[in-house]
Amino acid sequence: MGAHKLLFSELKLWTSGRGGWIARLHKGIGACGKASLSSCSPKVCIVGSGPAGFYTAQHLIKARQDVEVDIYERLPVPFGLVRFGVAPDHPEVKNVINTFTQTAKHSRCSFYGNVNVGKNVSITELQQAYHAVVLSYGAEGNRSMGVPGEDLAGVYSAKDFVGWYNGLPSCRELSPDLSCETAVILGQGNVALDVARILLSPIDILKKTDITQPALEALAESQVRRVLIVGRRGPIQIACTIKELREMVNLPDTRPDMVAADFDAVKEALKDLPRPRKRLTELMLKTALEVPGEKEQERRSKASRTWGFRFFRSPVEVLAEPSHSRIAGIRLAINKLEGSGEGAHAVLTGEVEDVSCGLVVSSIGYKSLPIDPSVPFDSRKAIVPNTMGRVKQAAGLYCSGWLKTGPTGVIATTMNNSFDTARSLVEDMDSGTLDVSAAKPGSQSISALLEKRGVKPVTFSDWEKIDNVEMKKGESSGKPREKLLTVEEMLHVAWT
Amino acid sequence: MALVTTLRRLVQNSLREYSRKASARWQRSFTVGTQPLRSDNKVTVNFINRDGEKITVKGSPGDSLLDVVINEDLDFDGFGACEGTLACSTCHLIFDEEMYKKLGPITDEEMDMLDLAYGLTDTSRLGCQICLTKSLEGMVAKVPESVADIRQTKDGSS
């Protein structure tokens, strides 16, 4: 299977794009591997090497044969949320890395890891060196619940919890306390379901994935047996998608635990729903209300772990133990719905309910942060204000991915969003709105700047060394890779 | 150019895994420009791309429509992002009613991902799950828009 995949991506490398392979041959790729194009070629800088950055680069390189693209990334390793966000038990979703790798190895694309834009180099300096700068650095902050007790030990953002089990260096010290029986997750999107699934998956499944070793060990000792996934509104407004719900329903050694009353009025609403929403709701109804057959009944009775949705609940306070050092539970306000469908909103009824728990994971959304005071930023929406990817009131500045539209959507959503920005940029180059006639120094001047400041970039082949070390380490334990967990280790491998 | 074509076919060969097909291709690679000796095991597939253009290609029985798109180097933006593992909806294709009925059963897993596709219709399928058979000869598959394109409504060009 591995060899087949390798050949498959090799084929794509050879055949993708209009005569890509042949064109490179004609350009005379020598031992150095990079084409020598004239210094007058348009140079674009992309900040961020997740899906947004790579898909923007991919489209730009394909659309114009003269564009050179440099991708800057703060970490030594590329791929952003594909590496640090996608759940370890969803390896197929990470196949997009093969396409990104192709792009990175293209003669007109260069990767510069370990460069902190905003700190090591400013946006203004990048704009001086490049004809255009595309901001694709995503959303590294999270929306806070804004309730008392949010900072107590035992409360984590989903972003940090996911970062922890996926080896994001800044989340290494999270050490979540899994010694409680009940965990409450606020939010019902796919990230919330990922967290629930990782908390409840049998270790035998997890140990074959690229989940980090410390997370695997912590989960092996975990006492968590019950996970509640809480949302403000009702079943019809749930934000997760059916694949993730099906995975919970089919998760070995678990059984569902729902509140039947939460589903009153849902059955009648079914017939008017579009197919995707209808199928998702039907699966939920079936799981919550249908009396299971004998085999399923037996499976459920043997299950040692439970999971369930709780609807019409909003957090109002995280309750502390008498010592005030840890959480004892969470106080939830009870809502009712006004309106229906996607537009329905939750209204407080005045009633509250306390749920005992030892772990709270807040999965209510990621949030973009401003990178540089010179870049316009809409702090209400937490995005860079733009029209079709063109940053407002900032010529030569573009944005793509979650920074452009807000932090929702799967990889394909980001792909389309990034292609859209690339189209705008190409339009501007073609029409002359963006002046690319004067030569710009591009990475030459930026590399000199970085060297002066004692910053050494990690190249794509440096990353490949890290990649190989991780895969090799994983081999002995039957994992696809064993991720390096600190920037220091990554740099050490990159530069040895 | 012959060298390139031959090398290209060699790479394609190595993916095939089936020596019968491989030998037929090998024969063809040395007769570039002439009619293939055995064309009766190929299936003609027509794609309508996002510009409305019809592209006619051939695939082998057992190939998925995603395989055909890749092998024939068809230039559909972002098509097949997850490489045929039912982890995305980017190989979304739309068929006419008659052809749709011939395509065979759809699994829950395919429908789960198809549900996320933009512009979903009752005759939509994921290309990576449709395998060619002789009965699908001459099929027409439309590559739908993957997102609402504001540009198109503005001045008609994309």
XYZ file of C-alpha atoms in Angstrom:
654
model
C 0.000 0.000 0.000
C 2.831 2.358 0.873
C 4.638 1.739 -2.405
C 1.424 2.227 -4.317
C 0.870 5.569 -2.662
C 4.431 6.666 -3.397
C 4.057 5.769 -7.046
C 0.699 7.506 -7.151
C 2.170 10.768 -5.912
C 5.174 10.362 -8.184
C 2.781 10.073 -11.104
C 1.041 13.248 -10.061
C 4.403 14.974 -9.738
C 5.188 14.021 -13.300
C 1.877 14.718 -14.897
C 0.372 17.575 -12.938
C 0.083 20.937 -14.604
C 0.575 21.684 -18.264
C 3.725 19.779 -19.159
C 5.199 20.608 -15.756
C 7.841 17.960 -15.934
C 8.807 18.766 -19.477
C 8.844 22.483 -18.864
C 11.295 21.998 -16.026
C 13.485 19.938 -18.290
C 13.523 22.713 -20.849
C 14.342 25.302 -18.205
C 17.492 23.350 -17.596
C 17.248 22.226 -14.025
C 20.776 21.550 -12.953
C 22.090 19.942 -9.838
C 20.888 22.858 -7.716
C 17.323 21.961 -8.625
C 16.006 25.461 -9.078
C 15.257 27.147 -12.408
C 17.101 30.350 -13.068
C 14.411 32.783 -14.100
C 14.931 36.403 -14.879
C 14.997 38.804 -11.943
C 11.934 40.531 -13.450
C 9.580 37.702 -12.570
C 6.739 38.630 -10.218
C 7.575 37.577 -6.688
C 4.918 36.672 -4.177
C 5.401 36.038 -0.480
C 2.949 33.856 1.435
C 2.830 33.963 5.221
C 1.756 30.605 6.641
C 2.287 27.098 5.301
C -1.010 25.431 6.125
C -3.613 24.506 3.494
C -4.369 28.161 2.760
C -0.736 29.005 2.065
C -0.087 25.941 -0.060
C -3.275 26.069 -2.078
C -2.717 29.758 -2.807
C 0.835 28.963 -3.931
C -0.350 26.025 -6.035
C -2.857 28.119 -7.929
C -0.465 31.040 -8.462
C 2.297 28.843 -9.858
C -0.105 27.163 -12.230
C -1.827 30.350 -13.383
C 1.282 32.259 -14.412
C 4.513 30.688 -15.642
C 6.633 33.569 -14.378
C 5.473 33.857 -10.767
C 7.872 32.851 -7.997
C 6.377 32.073 -4.618
C 8.112 32.013 -1.239
C 6.245 30.524 1.723
C 7.254 31.632 5.222
C 6.323 29.577 8.282
C 6.939 30.285 11.953
C 7.538 26.666 12.940
C 10.360 24.534 11.519
C 7.696 22.201 10.108
C 5.079 22.977 7.433
C 1.396 22.117 6.882
C -0.278 23.905 9.754
C -3.554 22.356 10.911
C -3.161 19.391 8.592
C -0.361 18.327 10.923
C -1.614 19.873 14.173
C -5.396 19.899 13.802
C -6.582 16.885 11.836
C -7.248 14.027 14.248
C -4.616 11.244 14.415
C -7.233 8.648 13.465
C -8.057 10.539 10.227
C -4.868 9.879 8.235
C -6.602 9.998 4.813
C -7.506 13.626 5.374
C -3.764 14.295 5.554
C -3.216 13.024 1.988
C -3.344 16.648 0.874
C 0.233 16.843 2.195
C 1.307 15.026 -0.984
C -0.069 17.853 -3.112
C 1.554 20.433 -0.845
C 4.872 18.615 -1.092
C 4.655 18.742 -4.891
C 4.069 22.464 -4.709
C 6.929 23.041 -2.265
C 9.315 21.152 -4.543
C 8.288 23.101 -7.630
C 11.142 25.100 -9.093
C 9.253 28.348 -8.584
C 8.372 27.713 -4.944
C 10.552 27.954 -1.854
C 9.766 27.161 1.760
C 11.321 29.094 4.643
C 10.488 27.575 8.034
C 11.519 28.907 11.451
C 10.779 32.482 10.399
C 8.452 34.481 12.623
C 6.763 37.123 10.481
C 5.935 40.042 12.712
C 8.922 39.377 14.944
C 11.922 38.354 12.771
C 10.759 40.366 9.792
C 7.945 42.878 9.377
C 5.125 42.908 6.858
C 6.448 46.232 5.573
C 9.858 44.671 4.899
C 8.172 41.798 3.065
C 6.146 44.234 0.992
C 9.327 46.027 0.000
C 10.945 42.792 -1.120
C 7.952 41.220 -2.887
C 5.370 42.419 -5.418
C 2.606 40.945 -3.301
C 2.225 39.476 0.165
C -0.502 36.942 0.958
C -1.420 36.481 4.619
C -2.446 32.883 5.264
C -1.491 32.395 8.883
C -4.836 31.164 10.076
C -6.288 31.337 13.562
C -4.014 30.557 16.469
C -6.156 32.035 19.216
C -9.442 30.810 20.561
C -12.784 32.299 21.420
C -13.168 32.401 25.157
C -16.419 31.411 26.848
C -16.296 34.615 28.863
C -17.550 32.972 32.038
C -16.200 32.961 35.601
C -13.961 30.010 36.398
C -12.740 29.686 32.849
C -9.146 29.888 34.056
C -9.436 27.097 36.603
C -7.254 24.022 36.313
C -9.146 21.418 34.338
C -10.569 23.838 31.744
C -8.953 23.745 28.303
C -9.672 25.167 24.900
C -10.207 22.502 22.248
C -7.494 24.184 20.225
C -4.966 23.515 22.995
C -6.257 20.014 23.718
C -6.021 19.090 20.039
C -2.612 20.788 19.826
C -1.525 18.686 22.790
C -2.402 15.298 21.307
C -1.111 16.369 17.906
C 2.293 17.545 19.104
C 2.039 21.310 18.654
C 5.196 22.493 20.509
C 3.409 25.304 22.358
C 0.905 22.799 23.816
C 3.418 20.267 25.028
C 3.101 21.197 28.691
C -0.716 21.093 28.741
C -0.763 17.835 30.762
C -4.551 17.658 31.001
C -5.823 15.936 34.116
C -7.752 12.891 32.945
C -8.392 11.462 36.411
C -12.084 12.361 36.475
C -15.039 10.326 35.293
C -16.970 12.954 33.371
C -15.748 15.378 30.741
C -17.915 18.161 29.342
C -17.201 19.584 25.899
C -18.794 22.912 25.018
C -19.557 23.122 21.308
C -20.806 20.494 18.871
C -18.693 21.018 15.764
C -16.283 18.507 14.260
C -13.498 19.596 16.583
C -15.705 18.833 19.600
C -16.439 15.401 18.177
C -12.750 14.796 17.518
C -11.974 15.570 21.165
C -14.758 13.260 22.366
C -13.590 10.479 20.101
C -9.961 10.748 21.158
C -11.008 10.795 24.825
C -13.057 7.619 24.414
C -11.251 5.618 21.720
C -9.804 2.259 22.711
C -6.040 2.609 23.171
C -5.461 -0.236 20.711
C -6.805 2.000 17.973
C -4.956 5.132 19.058
C -1.590 3.440 19.403
C -1.455 2.798 15.663
C -1.868 6.483 14.819
C 0.530 9.435 14.874
C -0.854 10.668 18.195
C 2.041 11.795 20.383
C 3.549 9.347 22.830
C 2.849 11.491 25.944
C -0.802 11.866 24.908
C -1.083 8.142 24.283
C 0.331 7.390 27.725
C -1.960 9.912 29.397
C -4.996 8.500 27.608
C -4.004 4.949 28.543
C -4.232 6.031 32.215
C -7.359 8.129 31.677
C -10.297 7.645 34.072
C -12.679 9.498 31.782
C -15.681 7.257 31.093
C -18.397 9.706 30.158
C -18.272 12.596 27.690
C -21.073 15.112 27.242
C -21.025 17.273 24.133
C -23.009 20.404 24.875
C -24.628 22.910 22.498
C -26.630 26.090 22.938
C -29.270 25.193 20.408
C -31.033 22.022 19.263
C -30.303 18.894 17.220
C -31.182 20.570 13.943
C -28.587 23.283 14.515
C -25.730 20.931 15.346
C -22.530 21.961 13.572
C -20.755 18.641 13.196
C -21.016 16.550 10.018
C -22.398 13.064 9.583
C -19.093 11.248 9.114
C -17.918 12.332 12.571
C -21.273 11.473 14.143
C -21.202 8.032 12.575
C -17.730 7.482 14.020
C -19.053 8.190 17.523
C -22.046 5.896 17.018
C -19.720 3.119 15.866
C -16.948 3.732 18.403
C -16.053 0.381 19.987
C -16.769 -0.114 23.674
C -19.004 2.960 23.904
C -22.724 3.536 24.024
C -24.807 6.634 23.372
C -26.586 8.428 26.187
C -28.998 11.094 24.958
C -31.982 12.901 26.404
C -35.066 11.860 24.432
C -36.935 15.073 25.237
C -34.253 17.076 23.407
C -35.614 15.523 20.208
C -39.292 16.536 20.528
C -40.330 18.492 17.426
C -37.335 17.249 15.484
C -39.196 14.429 13.703
C -41.803 16.757 12.173
C -39.100 19.155 10.969
C -37.298 16.350 9.094
C -39.287 16.392 5.877
C -38.396 19.993 5.032
C -34.675 19.600 5.551
C -32.179 19.433 2.665
C -30.638 15.980 2.234
C -27.334 16.499 4.105
C -29.050 17.962 7.185
C -31.825 15.376 6.944
C -29.449 12.412 6.950
C -27.468 13.841 9.859
C -30.651 14.454 11.861
C -32.031 11.007 11.029
C -28.863 9.374 12.320
C -29.100 11.378 15.529
C -32.779 10.483 15.976
C -32.062 6.840 15.377
C -29.215 6.839 17.871
C -31.187 8.723 20.486
C -34.657 7.221 20.188
C -34.707 3.946 18.345
C -34.828 0.756 20.415
C -31.737 -1.133 19.288
C -31.788 -4.694 17.982
C -30.526 -7.574 20.119
C -26.950 -7.464 18.891
C -26.624 -3.720 19.382
C -28.364 -3.992 22.748
C -25.741 -6.481 23.859
C -22.887 -4.358 22.538
C -24.216 -1.356 24.450
C -24.652 -3.238 27.695
C -21.025 -4.343 27.556
C -19.695 -0.879 26.763
C -17.555 0.709 29.446
C -17.822 4.282 28.172
C -20.672 6.603 27.288
C -21.058 9.722 25.217
C -24.032 11.950 24.510
C -25.221 15.277 23.219
C -26.861 17.773 25.551
C -28.842 20.467 23.809
C -30.241 23.893 24.750
C -27.434 24.510 27.262
C -24.977 27.439 27.541
C -22.114 27.709 30.071
C -22.583 30.397 32.710
C -19.942 29.450 35.256
C -17.276 26.883 35.862
C -17.682 25.712 39.451
C -14.662 25.185 41.640
C -14.003 22.718 44.407
C -14.008 24.203 47.928
C -10.231 24.670 47.705
C -10.825 26.673 44.508
C -7.893 24.969 42.863
C -9.749 22.609 40.508
C -13.069 22.396 38.843
C -15.941 20.455 40.387
C -18.486 21.028 37.687
C -20.086 23.447 35.298
C -23.247 25.511 35.600
C -25.310 25.524 32.427
C -28.154 27.883 31.535
C -31.176 26.225 29.962
C -32.254 27.734 26.649
C -35.212 27.602 24.396
C -35.168 28.118 20.671
C -36.663 31.030 18.831
C -37.028 30.613 15.124
C -36.114 27.467 13.260
C -33.524 25.999 10.973
C -30.032 27.482 10.636
C -31.259 30.869 11.802
C -32.780 29.707 15.070
C -31.279 31.309 18.115
C -31.031 30.362 21.765
C -32.887 32.412 24.343
C -32.328 32.085 28.103
C -35.204 30.715 30.113
C -33.743 31.723 33.446
C -33.281 28.158 34.607
C -29.888 26.613 35.256
C -28.502 23.156 35.773
C -25.245 22.013 37.382
C -23.238 19.144 35.905
C -20.433 17.521 37.906
C -17.306 17.026 35.915
C -13.528 17.172 36.218
C -12.646 18.211 32.698
C -14.103 20.990 30.560
C -13.047 21.473 26.956
C -14.277 24.621 25.309
C -14.704 23.970 21.589
C -16.497 27.127 20.511
C -14.159 28.299 17.790
C -10.630 29.308 16.898
C -9.779 32.990 16.438
C -7.319 34.866 14.255
C -4.920 37.354 15.812
C -3.393 40.505 14.302
C 0.169 39.941 13.085
C 1.483 43.440 12.554
C 0.080 46.886 13.341
C 0.448 47.887 9.694
C -2.140 45.312 8.601
C -5.833 46.234 8.871
C -7.666 43.913 11.282
C -11.350 43.615 12.122
C -11.286 42.694 15.798
C -15.026 42.072 15.954
C -14.982 39.405 13.279
C -11.323 38.565 13.990
C -10.400 38.570 10.300
C -8.398 40.777 7.970
C -10.962 42.923 6.145
C -10.908 42.050 2.464
C -12.842 41.791 -0.781
C -12.278 38.514 -2.593
C -8.930 38.162 -0.837
C -7.704 41.700 -1.530
C -6.986 43.346 1.815
C -8.964 46.562 2.105
C -6.969 49.768 1.947
C -3.681 47.931 1.499
C -2.380 47.601 -2.051
C -0.258 44.522 -2.658
C -1.636 42.755 0.406
C -3.903 39.720 0.158
C -5.256 37.081 2.495
C -6.535 33.523 2.216
C -7.869 30.764 4.421
C -9.407 31.268 7.839
C -7.775 34.666 8.222
C -9.907 35.776 5.268
C -13.277 34.257 6.075
C -13.216 33.247 9.735
C -12.258 29.910 11.312
C -14.830 27.490 9.879
C -14.739 25.011 7.060
C -12.932 21.842 6.074
C -9.749 21.692 3.999
C -11.706 21.779 0.727
C -13.414 24.979 1.856
C -10.021 26.547 2.481
C -8.823 25.245 -0.864
C -11.582 27.067 -2.754
C -11.098 30.163 -0.662
C -7.367 30.168 -1.462
C -7.888 29.586 -5.180
C -10.202 32.570 -5.062
C -7.530 34.809 -3.543
C -4.969 33.540 -6.051
C -7.385 34.409 -8.856
C -7.722 37.952 -7.537
C -3.949 38.289 -7.328
C -3.414 36.970 -10.865
C -6.148 39.283 -12.158
C -4.379 42.223 -10.548
C -1.041 41.193 -12.058
C -2.560 40.678 -15.511
C -4.464 43.954 -15.477
C -1.604 46.043 -14.155
C -3.495 46.973 -10.979
C -0.559 45.355 -9.263
C 2.602 46.699 -10.856
C 4.997 43.813 -11.443
C 7.142 45.546 -14.074
C 9.851 46.705 -11.692
C 12.119 43.949 -10.430
C 11.957 43.094 -6.720
C 14.669 41.321 -4.727
C 12.364 38.770 -3.057
C 14.039 36.188 -0.875
C 17.509 37.541 -1.597
C 16.986 40.634 0.515
C 14.871 38.858 3.119
C 17.463 36.103 3.565
C 20.144 38.762 4.069
C 17.949 40.526 6.621
C 17.274 37.318 8.510
C 20.939 36.396 8.578
C 21.793 39.791 10.025
C 19.209 39.161 12.730
C 20.590 35.711 13.511
C 17.576 33.862 12.127
C 18.293 30.720 10.139
C 15.440 29.462 7.959
C 14.587 25.776 7.644
C 14.403 24.722 3.987
C 12.035 22.134 2.591
C 14.802 19.545 2.372
C 15.603 20.289 6.020
C 11.947 19.503 6.778
C 12.302 16.257 4.839
C 15.050 15.224 7.244
C 12.670 15.864 10.149
C 9.973 13.963 8.244
C 12.243 10.956 7.747
C 13.380 10.911 11.375
C 9.746 10.990 12.556
C 8.697 8.182 10.225
C 11.683 6.087 11.238
C 10.942 6.595 14.937
C 7.342 5.551 14.364
C 8.306 2.318 12.604
C 9.396 0.481 15.738
C 6.063 1.137 17.458
C 3.866 0.527 14.418
C 2.926 4.188 14.085
C 3.078 6.173 10.843
C 5.391 8.584 12.637
C 6.560 9.616 16.070
C 6.397 13.394 16.041
C 9.236 15.481 17.404
C 7.723 17.562 20.182
C 9.962 20.604 20.550
C 11.253 23.257 18.204
C 14.771 22.558 19.511
C 14.618 18.906 18.488
C 13.210 19.840 15.083
C 15.962 22.379 14.454
C 18.607 19.966 15.640
C 17.514 17.351 13.108
C 17.056 19.961 10.382
C 20.544 21.311 10.674
C 22.602 18.251 11.470
C 9.150 13.246 -27.400
C 8.834 9.480 -27.903
C 11.156 8.982 -24.963
C 8.972 11.181 -22.799
C 5.791 9.445 -23.891
C 7.320 6.062 -23.255
C 8.610 7.089 -19.846
C 5.230 8.540 -19.022
C 3.489 5.345 -19.936
C 6.036 3.378 -17.942
C 5.118 5.274 -14.836
C 1.437 4.724 -15.540
C 2.151 1.039 -16.069
C 3.696 0.613 -12.687
C 0.434 1.745 -11.120
C -1.681 -0.727 -12.999
C -0.646 -3.905 -11.152
C -2.277 -6.062 -13.775
C 0.059 -7.543 -16.347
C -2.635 -8.051 -18.994
C -3.419 -4.334 -19.135
C 0.248 -3.502 -18.752
C 1.217 -5.546 -21.772
C -1.480 -3.915 -23.916
C -0.156 -0.483 -22.947
C 3.460 -1.500 -23.504
C 2.559 -2.527 -27.040
C 0.840 0.787 -27.612
C 3.742 2.823 -26.308
C 5.898 1.633 -29.153
C 3.290 2.487 -31.737
C 2.711 6.124 -30.889
C 0.496 7.815 -33.417
C -1.029 4.627 -34.871
C -4.297 2.972 -33.899
C -3.935 0.740 -30.834
C -4.191 -2.917 -31.697
C -6.742 -3.728 -28.969
C -9.039 -0.791 -28.236
C -12.136 -2.778 -27.372
C -11.357 -2.956 -23.655
C -11.418 0.832 -23.240
C -14.358 2.898 -22.059
C -15.008 6.357 -23.469
C -15.718 8.983 -20.846
C -16.815 12.547 -21.552
C -16.196 15.235 -18.960
C -17.845 18.643 -19.116
C -15.441 20.997 -17.380
C -16.283 24.121 -15.423
C -16.054 26.230 -18.583
C -18.677 24.044 -20.260
C -16.149 22.410 -22.591
C -16.464 18.725 -23.405
C -13.345 16.635 -22.947
C -13.382 13.080 -24.276
C -10.946 10.529 -22.920
C -10.653 6.804 -22.478
C -10.204 4.710 -19.378
C -9.891 1.033 -18.616
C -12.570 -1.082 -16.942
C -11.867 -1.019 -13.218
C -10.421 2.501 -13.287
C -12.265 4.959 -11.105
C -13.253 8.269 -12.654
C -10.655 9.881 -10.394
C -8.021 7.535 -11.879
C -9.101 8.653 -15.356
C -8.836 12.333 -14.460
C -5.340 11.808 -13.051
C -4.082 9.496 -15.808
C -5.341 11.761 -18.549
C -3.921 14.798 -16.763
C -7.249 16.618 -16.876
C -6.949 20.049 -15.432
C -9.787 20.321 -12.920
C -8.765 22.659 -10.103
C -8.508 20.917 -6.760
C -10.048 17.647 -7.968
C -9.384 14.614 -5.799
C -7.678 16.308 -2.862
C -7.765 13.262 -0.570
C -6.599 10.914 -3.341
C -9.695 8.742 -3.390
C -9.965 7.865 0.304
C -13.483 9.245 0.951
C -12.132 12.049 3.098
C -13.313 14.994 0.974
C -15.875 15.908 -1.690
C -13.662 17.486 -4.322
C -14.166 14.749 -6.931
C -17.895 15.589 -7.038
C -19.427 14.819 -10.470
C -22.969 15.217 -11.790
C -24.612 12.754 -14.186
C -27.844 12.653 -16.157
C -30.657 10.541 -14.702
C -30.216 7.594 -17.003
C -26.468 7.270 -16.473
C -26.857 7.851 -12.722
C -29.079 4.764 -12.461
C -26.400 2.654 -14.164
C -23.726 3.664 -11.704
C -24.456 1.105 -9.073
C -25.150 1.369 -5.363
C -23.847 4.161 -3.179
C -22.543 3.430 0.305
C -23.335 5.446 3.416
C -19.676 6.431 3.595
C -19.758 7.935 0.092
C -23.027 9.718 0.799
C -21.624 11.149 4.009
C -18.842 12.909 2.088
C -21.020 13.733 -0.920
C -23.334 15.569 1.471
C -20.584 18.157 1.929
C -20.253 18.906 -1.780
C -21.207 22.302 -3.102
C -24.117 22.200 -5.541
C -25.240 18.713 -4.524
C -27.904 17.213 -6.824
C -29.927 14.014 -6.863
C -27.651 12.662 -9.584
C -24.346 13.525 -7.929
C -21.629 10.996 -7.103
C -17.995 11.065 -6.032
C -15.696 10.249 -8.943
C -13.333 8.179 -6.816
C -16.125 5.676 -6.133
C -17.337 5.164 -9.690
C -15.487 2.347 -11.441
C -15.645 2.007 -15.187
C -17.403 -0.906 -16.831
C -18.234 -1.428 -20.508
C -21.877 -0.607 -19.779
C -20.834 2.955 -18.953
C -19.372 3.488 -22.443
C -19.844 7.052 -23.608
C -20.840 8.380 -20.181
C -20.998 12.112 -19.603
C -19.826 13.491 -16.259
C -20.162 17.156 -15.423
C -17.573 18.780 -13.146
C -19.636 21.213 -11.091
C -18.497 24.507 -9.624
C -16.887 23.921 -6.255
C -17.901 27.255 -4.840
C -20.192 30.170 -5.690
C -18.039 32.196 -8.061
C -18.870 35.896 -7.731
C -16.778 36.693 -10.785
C -18.979 34.678 -13.082
C -22.088 36.666 -12.263
C -20.272 39.977 -12.690
C -19.157 39.943 -16.282
C -19.765 36.425 -17.508
C -16.095 35.470 -17.646
C -14.435 33.343 -14.973
